[in-house]
Amino acid sequence: MNYKVIDKETYYRKGVYRHFTEDCKCSTSMTARIDVTELVKYSKATGTKFYINFLYLLTKVINSRDDYRMQYLWQTDELICYDVVNPIQYVFHEDTETCTPVYTTYYENYEEFYKNALSDVENAKKTREYMLDSANHPNWFDASYISWLSYDSMNIELPDGYIYLLPIINWGKYREENGRLMMPLTVRLNHAVADGYLVANVFRLLEKEIASFTS
């Protein structure tokens, strides 16, 4: 786990960062539907899991810009950017109706990521523990699939005054709309390091990655 310290005086969002970490600590989130028709077709044709394919592309997008790999170290009052961030996925247990967090390492190589992500899920199915361990997994972002609902909006609240910069991503069931399969996706980022453009850009980049991956 490596990172670079960002000079707050030369940071390109200097004014915005100061305002939203000192005057008005808040996050910004956006929910929209993305077209996953081709990714569903690809997953079925290759016998692979749509969920893991999407998780791979999502993590690839999040790692594509420094803006999505930022974090605040309160111990040293430092703004940092990780070299890489990995997804925390979740396994739901039907018998207990609880979830187990799964720390999955991101590999740029799709086959390697897929193999390891699938193994992580299978191992997590054997336990019913929550096992959230952020102290030993600082450069992990939350990526949670809400499989029971094709929702229209979602909001995640964090404690007032708490500066948490890593993305929190949620997505729900896809559903058919005008012959296409549309999936709700919610992207939450801290306003100190992201504005509407950067949040919306996650959706745009995902659409490009899906098109490239399935072409």
Coordinates of C-alpha atoms in Angstrom, one line a residue:
M1 CA 0.0 0.0 0.0
N2 CA 1.7 3.2 -1.2
Y3 CA 0.5 6.7 -1.6
K4 CA 1.7 10.2 -2.3
V5 CA 1.1 13.2 -0.1
I6 CA -0.7 16.0 -1.9
D7 CA 0.6 19.6 -1.3
K8 CA -2.6 21.4 -0.3
E9 CA -1.1 24.7 -1.4
T10 CA -0.7 23.6 -5.0
Y11 CA -3.6 21.1 -5.1
Y12 CA -5.8 22.1 -8.1
R13 CA -8.9 22.0 -6.0
K14 CA -7.2 24.0 -3.2
G15 CA -10.1 26.4 -2.6
V16 CA -12.8 23.8 -2.8
Y17 CA -10.9 21.4 -0.5
R18 CA -10.5 24.1 2.1
H19 CA -14.2 25.2 2.0
F20 CA -15.6 21.6 2.2
T21 CA -13.2 20.5 5.0
E22 CA -13.5 23.6 7.1
D23 CA -16.6 25.6 6.4
C24 CA -19.1 23.1 5.1
K25 CA -18.1 19.4 5.5
C26 CA -20.4 17.4 3.2
S27 CA -20.6 14.8 0.5
T28 CA -22.2 14.7 -2.9
S29 CA -23.9 11.7 -4.4
M30 CA -25.7 10.9 -7.6
T31 CA -28.0 8.1 -8.7
A32 CA -28.5 7.3 -12.4
R33 CA -29.2 4.2 -14.5
I34 CA -26.5 2.8 -16.8
D35 CA -27.0 0.5 -19.7
V36 CA -25.6 -2.9 -18.9
T37 CA -27.3 -4.8 -21.8
E38 CA -24.0 -5.8 -23.5
L39 CA -22.3 -6.7 -20.2
V40 CA -25.2 -9.0 -19.3
K41 CA -25.0 -10.6 -22.8
Y42 CA -21.2 -11.0 -22.5
S43 CA -21.5 -12.6 -19.0
K44 CA -24.1 -15.1 -20.2
A45 CA -22.1 -15.9 -23.4
T46 CA -18.9 -16.5 -21.5
G47 CA -20.4 -18.2 -18.5
T48 CA -19.0 -15.6 -16.1
K49 CA -20.7 -13.8 -13.3
F50 CA -22.1 -10.4 -14.3
Y51 CA -21.6 -9.1 -10.7
I52 CA -17.8 -9.8 -10.7
N53 CA -17.4 -8.5 -14.3
F54 CA -19.1 -5.2 -13.2
L55 CA -17.0 -5.0 -10.1
Y56 CA -13.9 -5.3 -12.2
L57 CA -14.9 -2.5 -14.5
L58 CA -16.0 -0.3 -11.6
T59 CA -12.7 -0.8 -9.8
K60 CA -10.8 -0.1 -13.0
V61 CA -12.7 3.2 -13.4
I62 CA -12.1 4.2 -9.8
N63 CA -8.4 3.6 -10.3
S64 CA -8.3 5.7 -13.5
R65 CA -8.1 9.1 -11.8
D66 CA -6.2 10.5 -8.8
D67 CA -9.5 12.2 -7.7
Y68 CA -11.1 8.8 -6.9
R69 CA -8.1 7.5 -4.9
M70 CA -7.9 10.3 -2.3
Q71 CA -8.0 10.0 1.4
Y72 CA -7.5 12.2 4.5
L73 CA -5.1 11.1 7.3
W74 CA -6.4 12.8 10.4
Q75 CA -3.4 11.6 12.4
T76 CA -1.1 13.8 10.4
D77 CA -3.6 16.2 8.8
E78 CA -2.4 15.0 5.4
L79 CA -4.3 14.8 2.1
I80 CA -3.0 11.7 0.2
C81 CA -3.6 9.8 -3.0
Y82 CA -3.2 6.0 -3.0
D83 CA -1.4 4.4 -5.9
V84 CA -4.3 1.9 -6.1
V85 CA -7.6 1.3 -4.3
N86 CA -9.3 -2.0 -3.9
P87 CA -13.0 -2.9 -3.6
I88 CA -14.8 -4.1 -0.4
Q89 CA -17.5 -6.3 -1.7
Y90 CA -20.2 -8.0 0.4
V91 CA -21.6 -11.5 0.7
F92 CA -25.2 -11.8 1.9
H93 CA -26.2 -14.8 4.0
E94 CA -29.8 -15.9 3.5
D95 CA -30.0 -17.8 6.7
T96 CA -28.9 -15.0 9.0
E97 CA -29.9 -12.1 6.7
T98 CA -26.5 -10.5 7.4
C99 CA -23.5 -9.5 5.3
T100 CA -19.8 -10.3 5.4
P101 CA -17.4 -7.7 4.0
V102 CA -14.9 -9.1 1.5
Y103 CA -11.6 -7.4 0.9
T104 CA -10.7 -8.1 -2.7
T105 CA -7.5 -7.0 -4.3
Y106 CA -7.6 -5.1 -7.6
Y107 CA -5.6 -6.6 -10.5
E108 CA -5.6 -4.8 -13.8
N109 CA -5.5 -8.2 -15.5
Y110 CA -9.1 -9.2 -15.8
E111 CA -8.6 -13.0 -15.5
E112 CA -6.5 -12.6 -12.3
F113 CA -9.0 -10.3 -10.7
Y114 CA -12.0 -12.5 -11.7
K115 CA -10.3 -15.7 -10.2
N116 CA -9.4 -14.0 -6.9
A117 CA -12.7 -12.1 -6.5
L118 CA -14.7 -15.4 -7.0
S119 CA -12.5 -17.2 -4.5
D120 CA -12.9 -14.3 -2.0
V121 CA -16.7 -14.7 -2.3
E122 CA -16.7 -18.4 -1.8
N123 CA -14.5 -18.1 1.3
A124 CA -16.8 -15.4 2.7
K125 CA -19.8 -17.7 2.3
K126 CA -18.2 -20.0 5.0
T127 CA -18.4 -17.4 7.7
R128 CA -21.1 -15.3 9.3
E129 CA -18.7 -12.7 10.8
Y130 CA -18.8 -9.1 9.9
M131 CA -14.9 -8.8 9.9
L132 CA -14.7 -5.1 8.9
D133 CA -11.0 -4.2 9.3
S134 CA -10.3 -0.8 8.0
A135 CA -7.2 -0.3 10.1
N136 CA -5.4 -3.0 8.1
H137 CA -7.2 -2.2 4.8
P138 CA -6.9 1.6 4.4
N139 CA -6.9 1.8 0.6
W140 CA -10.2 -0.1 0.1
F141 CA -13.5 1.6 -1.1
D142 CA -17.0 0.4 -0.5
A143 CA -18.7 -1.4 -3.4
S144 CA -22.0 -2.8 -2.5
Y145 CA -24.6 -4.6 -4.6
I146 CA -28.3 -4.2 -3.5
S147 CA -29.6 -7.2 -5.3
W148 CA -33.2 -7.1 -4.1
L149 CA -34.4 -3.8 -5.7
S150 CA -34.1 -1.8 -8.8
Y151 CA -34.2 1.5 -6.9
D152 CA -34.5 5.1 -8.1
S153 CA -32.5 7.0 -5.5
M154 CA -30.3 6.4 -2.5
N155 CA -28.5 8.4 0.1
I156 CA -25.7 7.5 2.5
E157 CA -25.0 9.7 5.5
L158 CA -21.7 9.9 7.3
P159 CA -21.2 11.6 10.7
D160 CA -21.0 15.4 10.6
G161 CA -17.4 16.6 10.7
Y162 CA -16.0 13.3 9.5
I163 CA -13.7 13.7 6.5
Y164 CA -13.9 10.5 4.6
L165 CA -12.7 10.9 1.0
L166 CA -12.8 7.4 -0.6
P167 CA -15.8 6.6 -2.9
I168 CA -18.8 4.7 -1.7
I169 CA -20.5 2.9 -4.6
N170 CA -23.9 1.0 -4.6
W171 CA -25.8 -0.6 -7.4
G172 CA -29.1 -2.4 -7.6
K173 CA -31.0 -4.9 -9.9
Y174 CA -31.1 -4.1 -13.6
R175 CA -34.4 -4.0 -15.3
E176 CA -35.7 -3.9 -18.9
E177 CA -36.5 -0.4 -20.2
N178 CA -37.4 0.0 -23.9
G179 CA -35.6 -3.2 -24.8
R180 CA -32.4 -2.3 -22.8
L181 CA -31.2 -3.5 -19.4
M182 CA -30.8 -0.5 -17.2
M183 CA -29.1 -0.7 -13.7
P184 CA -29.3 1.9 -10.9
L185 CA -25.9 3.1 -9.7
T186 CA -25.2 5.4 -6.8
V187 CA -21.8 7.2 -6.5
R188 CA -21.0 9.0 -3.3
L189 CA -17.8 11.2 -3.0
N190 CA -16.7 13.8 -0.6
H191 CA -17.3 17.3 -1.9
A192 CA -13.8 18.4 -0.8
V193 CA -12.3 16.3 -3.6
A194 CA -15.2 15.9 -6.1
D195 CA -18.0 18.0 -7.6
G196 CA -20.8 17.1 -9.9
Y197 CA -18.5 16.7 -12.9
L198 CA -16.3 14.2 -11.1
V199 CA -19.3 12.2 -9.8
A200 CA -21.0 12.2 -13.2
N201 CA -17.7 11.2 -14.8
V202 CA -17.8 7.8 -13.0
F203 CA -20.9 6.9 -15.0
R204 CA -19.5 8.1 -18.2
L205 CA -16.2 6.2 -17.8
L206 CA -18.1 3.1 -16.8
E207 CA -20.2 3.2 -20.0
K208 CA -16.9 3.5 -22.0
E209 CA -15.3 0.6 -20.2
I210 CA -18.3 -1.6 -20.6
A211 CA -18.4 -0.8 -24.4
S212 CA -14.7 -1.5 -24.7
F213 CA -14.8 -4.7 -22.6
T214 CA -17.7 -6.3 -24.5
S215 CA -16.7 -5.2 -28.0

